PDB file of C-alpha atoms in Angstrom:
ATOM      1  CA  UNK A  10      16.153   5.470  -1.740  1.00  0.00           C
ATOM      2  CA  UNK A  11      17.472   3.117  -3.896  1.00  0.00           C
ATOM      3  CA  UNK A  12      18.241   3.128  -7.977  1.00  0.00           C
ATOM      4  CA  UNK A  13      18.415   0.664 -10.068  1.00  0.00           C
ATOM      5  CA  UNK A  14      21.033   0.223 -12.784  1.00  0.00           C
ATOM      6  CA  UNK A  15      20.612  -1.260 -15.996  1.00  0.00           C
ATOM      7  CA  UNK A  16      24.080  -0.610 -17.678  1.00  0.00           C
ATOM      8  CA  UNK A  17      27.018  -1.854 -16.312  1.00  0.00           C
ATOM      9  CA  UNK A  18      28.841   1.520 -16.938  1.00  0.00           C
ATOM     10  CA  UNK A  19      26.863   3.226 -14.683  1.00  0.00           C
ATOM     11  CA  UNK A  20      29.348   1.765 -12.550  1.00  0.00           C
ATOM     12  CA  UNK A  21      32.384   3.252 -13.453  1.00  0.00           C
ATOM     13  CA  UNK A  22      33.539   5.436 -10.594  1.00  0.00           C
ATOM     14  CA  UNK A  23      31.666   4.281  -8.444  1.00  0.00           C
ATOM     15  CA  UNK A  24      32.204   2.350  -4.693  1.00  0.00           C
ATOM     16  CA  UNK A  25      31.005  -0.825  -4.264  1.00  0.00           C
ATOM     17  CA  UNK A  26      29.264  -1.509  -1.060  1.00  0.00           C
ATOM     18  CA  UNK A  27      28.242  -5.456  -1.469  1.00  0.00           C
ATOM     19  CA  UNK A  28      28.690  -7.779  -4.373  1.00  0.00           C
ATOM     20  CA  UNK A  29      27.697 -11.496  -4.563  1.00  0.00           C
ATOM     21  CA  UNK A  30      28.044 -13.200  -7.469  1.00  0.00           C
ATOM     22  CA  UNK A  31      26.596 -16.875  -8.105  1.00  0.00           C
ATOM     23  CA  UNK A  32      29.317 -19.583  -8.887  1.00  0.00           C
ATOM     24  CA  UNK A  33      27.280 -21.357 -11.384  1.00  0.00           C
ATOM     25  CA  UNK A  34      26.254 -19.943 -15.058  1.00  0.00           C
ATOM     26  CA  UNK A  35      22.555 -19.820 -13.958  1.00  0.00           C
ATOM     27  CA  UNK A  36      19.867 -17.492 -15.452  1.00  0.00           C
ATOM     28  CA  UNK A  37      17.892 -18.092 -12.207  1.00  0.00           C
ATOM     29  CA  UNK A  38      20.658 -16.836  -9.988  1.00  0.00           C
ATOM     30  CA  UNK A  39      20.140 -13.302  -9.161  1.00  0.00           C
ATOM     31  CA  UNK A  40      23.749 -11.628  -8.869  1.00  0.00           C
ATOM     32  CA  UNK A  41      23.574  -8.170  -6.654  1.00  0.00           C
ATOM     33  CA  UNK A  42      26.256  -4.845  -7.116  1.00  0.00           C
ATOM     34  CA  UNK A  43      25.304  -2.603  -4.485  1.00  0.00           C
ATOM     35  CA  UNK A  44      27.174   0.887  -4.111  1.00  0.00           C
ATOM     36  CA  UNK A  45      27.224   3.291  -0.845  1.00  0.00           C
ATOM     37  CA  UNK A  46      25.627   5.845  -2.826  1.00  0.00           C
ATOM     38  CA  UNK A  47      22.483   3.896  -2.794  1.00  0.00           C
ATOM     39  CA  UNK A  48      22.399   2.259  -6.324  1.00  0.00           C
ATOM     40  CA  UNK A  49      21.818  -1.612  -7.024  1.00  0.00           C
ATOM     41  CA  UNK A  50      22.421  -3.760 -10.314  1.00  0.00           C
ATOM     42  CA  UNK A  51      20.744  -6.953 -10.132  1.00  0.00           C
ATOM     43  CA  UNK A  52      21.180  -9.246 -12.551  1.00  0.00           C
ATOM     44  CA  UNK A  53      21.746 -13.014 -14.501  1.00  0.00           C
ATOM     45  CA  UNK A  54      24.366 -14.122 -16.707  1.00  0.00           C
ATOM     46  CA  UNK A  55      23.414 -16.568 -19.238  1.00  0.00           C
ATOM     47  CA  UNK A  56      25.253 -19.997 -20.605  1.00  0.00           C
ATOM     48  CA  UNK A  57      27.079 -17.557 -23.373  1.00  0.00           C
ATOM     49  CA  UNK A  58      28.008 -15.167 -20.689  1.00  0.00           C
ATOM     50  CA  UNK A  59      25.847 -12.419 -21.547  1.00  0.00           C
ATOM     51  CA  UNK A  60      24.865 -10.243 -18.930  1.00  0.00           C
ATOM     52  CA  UNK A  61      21.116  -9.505 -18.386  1.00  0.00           C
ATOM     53  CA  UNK A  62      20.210  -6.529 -15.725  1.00  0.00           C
ATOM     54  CA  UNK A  63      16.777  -6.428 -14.333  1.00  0.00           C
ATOM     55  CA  UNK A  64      15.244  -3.048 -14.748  1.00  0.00           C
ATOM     56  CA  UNK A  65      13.448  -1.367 -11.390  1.00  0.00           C
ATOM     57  CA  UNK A  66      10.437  -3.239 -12.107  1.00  0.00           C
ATOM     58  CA  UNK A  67      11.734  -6.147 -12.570  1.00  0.00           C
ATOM     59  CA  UNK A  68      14.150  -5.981  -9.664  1.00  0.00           C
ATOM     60  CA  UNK A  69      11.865  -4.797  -6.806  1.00  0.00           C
ATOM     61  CA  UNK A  70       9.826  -7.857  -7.879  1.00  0.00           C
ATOM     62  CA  UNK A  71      12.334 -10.195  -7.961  1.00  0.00           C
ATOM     63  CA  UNK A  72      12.786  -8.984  -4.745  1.00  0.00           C
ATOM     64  CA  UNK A  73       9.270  -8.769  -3.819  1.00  0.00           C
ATOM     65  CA  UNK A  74       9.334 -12.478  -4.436  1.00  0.00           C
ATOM     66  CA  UNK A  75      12.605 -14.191  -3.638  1.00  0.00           C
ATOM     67  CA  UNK A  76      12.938 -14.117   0.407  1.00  0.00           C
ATOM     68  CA  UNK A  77      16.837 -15.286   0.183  1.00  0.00           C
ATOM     69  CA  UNK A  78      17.556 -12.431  -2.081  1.00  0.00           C
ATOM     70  CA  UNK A  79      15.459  -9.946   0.184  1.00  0.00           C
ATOM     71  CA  UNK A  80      17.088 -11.089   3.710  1.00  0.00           C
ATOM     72  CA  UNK A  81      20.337 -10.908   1.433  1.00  0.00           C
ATOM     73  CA  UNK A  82      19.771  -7.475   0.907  1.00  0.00           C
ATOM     74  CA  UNK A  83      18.484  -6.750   4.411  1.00  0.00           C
ATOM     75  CA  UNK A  84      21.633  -8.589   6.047  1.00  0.00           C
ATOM     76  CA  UNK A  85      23.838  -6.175   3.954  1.00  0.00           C
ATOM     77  CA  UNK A  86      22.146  -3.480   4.390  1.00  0.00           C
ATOM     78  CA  UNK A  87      21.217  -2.668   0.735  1.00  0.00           C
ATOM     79  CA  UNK A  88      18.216  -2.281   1.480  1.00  0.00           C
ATOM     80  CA  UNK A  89      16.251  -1.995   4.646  1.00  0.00           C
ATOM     81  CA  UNK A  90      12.860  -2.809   6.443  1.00  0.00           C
ATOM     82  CA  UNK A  91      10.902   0.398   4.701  1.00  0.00           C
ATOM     83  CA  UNK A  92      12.107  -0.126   1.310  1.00  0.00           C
ATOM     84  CA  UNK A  93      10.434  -3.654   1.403  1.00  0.00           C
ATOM     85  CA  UNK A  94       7.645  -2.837   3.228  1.00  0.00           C
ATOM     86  CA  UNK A  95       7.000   0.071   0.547  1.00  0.00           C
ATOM     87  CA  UNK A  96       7.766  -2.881  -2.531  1.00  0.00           C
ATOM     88  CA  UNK A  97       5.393  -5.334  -0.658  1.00  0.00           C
ATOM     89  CA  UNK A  98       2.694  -2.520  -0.386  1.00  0.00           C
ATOM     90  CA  UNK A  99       3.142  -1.588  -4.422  1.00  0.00           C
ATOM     91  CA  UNK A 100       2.255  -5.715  -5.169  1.00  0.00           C
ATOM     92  CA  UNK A 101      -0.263  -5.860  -3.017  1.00  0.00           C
ATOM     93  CA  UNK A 102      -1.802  -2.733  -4.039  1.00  0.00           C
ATOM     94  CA  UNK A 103      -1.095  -3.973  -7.710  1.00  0.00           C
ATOM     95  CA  UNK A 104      -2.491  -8.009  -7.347  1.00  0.00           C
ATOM     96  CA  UNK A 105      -5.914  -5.830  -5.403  1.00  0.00           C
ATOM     97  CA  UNK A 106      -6.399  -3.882  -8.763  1.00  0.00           C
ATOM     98  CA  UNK A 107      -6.073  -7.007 -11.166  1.00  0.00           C
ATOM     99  CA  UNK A 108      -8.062  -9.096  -8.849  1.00  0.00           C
ATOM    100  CA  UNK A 109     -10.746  -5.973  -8.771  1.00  0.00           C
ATOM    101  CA  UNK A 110     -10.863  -5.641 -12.382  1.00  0.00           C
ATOM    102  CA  UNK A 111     -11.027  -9.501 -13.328  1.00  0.00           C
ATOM    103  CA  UNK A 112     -13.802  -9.996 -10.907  1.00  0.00           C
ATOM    104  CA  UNK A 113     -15.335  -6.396 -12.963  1.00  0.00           C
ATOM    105  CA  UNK A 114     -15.217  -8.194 -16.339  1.00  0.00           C
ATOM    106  CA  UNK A 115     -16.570 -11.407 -15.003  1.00  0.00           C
ATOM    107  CA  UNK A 116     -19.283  -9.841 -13.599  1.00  0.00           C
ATOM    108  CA  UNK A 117     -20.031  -8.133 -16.608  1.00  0.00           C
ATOM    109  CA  UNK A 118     -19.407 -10.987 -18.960  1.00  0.00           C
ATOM    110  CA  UNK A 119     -22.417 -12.762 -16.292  1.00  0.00           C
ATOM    111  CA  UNK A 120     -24.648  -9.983 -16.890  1.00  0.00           C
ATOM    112  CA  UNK A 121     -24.519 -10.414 -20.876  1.00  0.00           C
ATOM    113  CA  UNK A 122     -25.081 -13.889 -20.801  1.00  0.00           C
ATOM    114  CA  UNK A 123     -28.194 -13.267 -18.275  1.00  0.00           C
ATOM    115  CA  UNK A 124     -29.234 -10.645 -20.850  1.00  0.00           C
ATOM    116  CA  UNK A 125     -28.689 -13.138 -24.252  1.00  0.00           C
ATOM    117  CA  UNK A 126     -30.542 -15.793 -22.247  1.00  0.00           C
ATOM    118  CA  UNK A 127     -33.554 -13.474 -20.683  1.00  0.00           C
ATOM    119  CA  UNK A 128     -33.630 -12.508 -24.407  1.00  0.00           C
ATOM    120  CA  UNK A 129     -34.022 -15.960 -26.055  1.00  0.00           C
ATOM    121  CA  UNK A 130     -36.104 -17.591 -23.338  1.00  0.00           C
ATOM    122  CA  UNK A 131     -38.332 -14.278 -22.999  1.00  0.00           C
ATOM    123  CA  UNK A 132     -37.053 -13.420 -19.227  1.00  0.00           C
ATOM    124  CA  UNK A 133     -38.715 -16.367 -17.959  1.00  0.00           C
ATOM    125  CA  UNK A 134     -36.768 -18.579 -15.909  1.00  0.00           C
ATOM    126  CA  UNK A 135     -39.272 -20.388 -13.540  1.00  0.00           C
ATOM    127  CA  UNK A 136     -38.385 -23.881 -13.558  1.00  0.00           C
ATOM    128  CA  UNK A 137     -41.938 -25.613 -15.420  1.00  0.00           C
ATOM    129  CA  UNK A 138     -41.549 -28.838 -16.021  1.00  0.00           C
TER     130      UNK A 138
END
């Protein structure tokens, strides 16, 4: 299973397994500290050099949604096949629910106006003209 780390020190003492860092000072390049005792530090540097880790959530989305940093972490073996599968089941579980719940409220907010209309027009809706 893996962990995420969110403070650089965690590090200290620990065996790096992979490490790529991006070349340019990029906030949309994902950098990646793996070690072989299963823990992973992803992360951007800003313009000022200021590190930024991604907490878990943020990570396994960032992997959920960036398919060079996922086969990156495949190829390596940072990760493997079950561990995404498991991430991609978590989203999909999670867009269901928000996609369940908006279509909910819509419904609802449907129903009210049906309600404030049947009320004003007296329930009648036949189209007399």
């Amino acid at each position: 299973m893996i962990e995420f780390i969110t403070d650089s020190q965690d590090l200290v003492g620990k065996k790096i397994k992979y490490c790529n860092f991006s070349n340019m000072v990029d906030m949309s390049e994902i950098n990646v500290l793996a070690t072989e005792d299963n823990f992973l530090m992803l992360f951007n540097i800003d313009s000022s050099l200021t590190m930024r880790c991604l907490s878990e959530p943020l990570g396994k989305r960032a992997i959920y949604r960036n398919n060079c940093l996922k086969k990156e972490l495949l190829n390596e073996d940072v990760i493997t096949d079950e561990y995404v599968k498991k991430i991609e089941k978590e989203f999909e579980e999670a867009n269901k629910r928000k996609a369940d719940e908006k279509a909910k409220k819509e419904k609802e907010e449907r129903y009210k106006l049906y309600l404030e209309l049947s009320k004003e027009f007296g329930g009648d809706f036949n189209d007399e003209e």
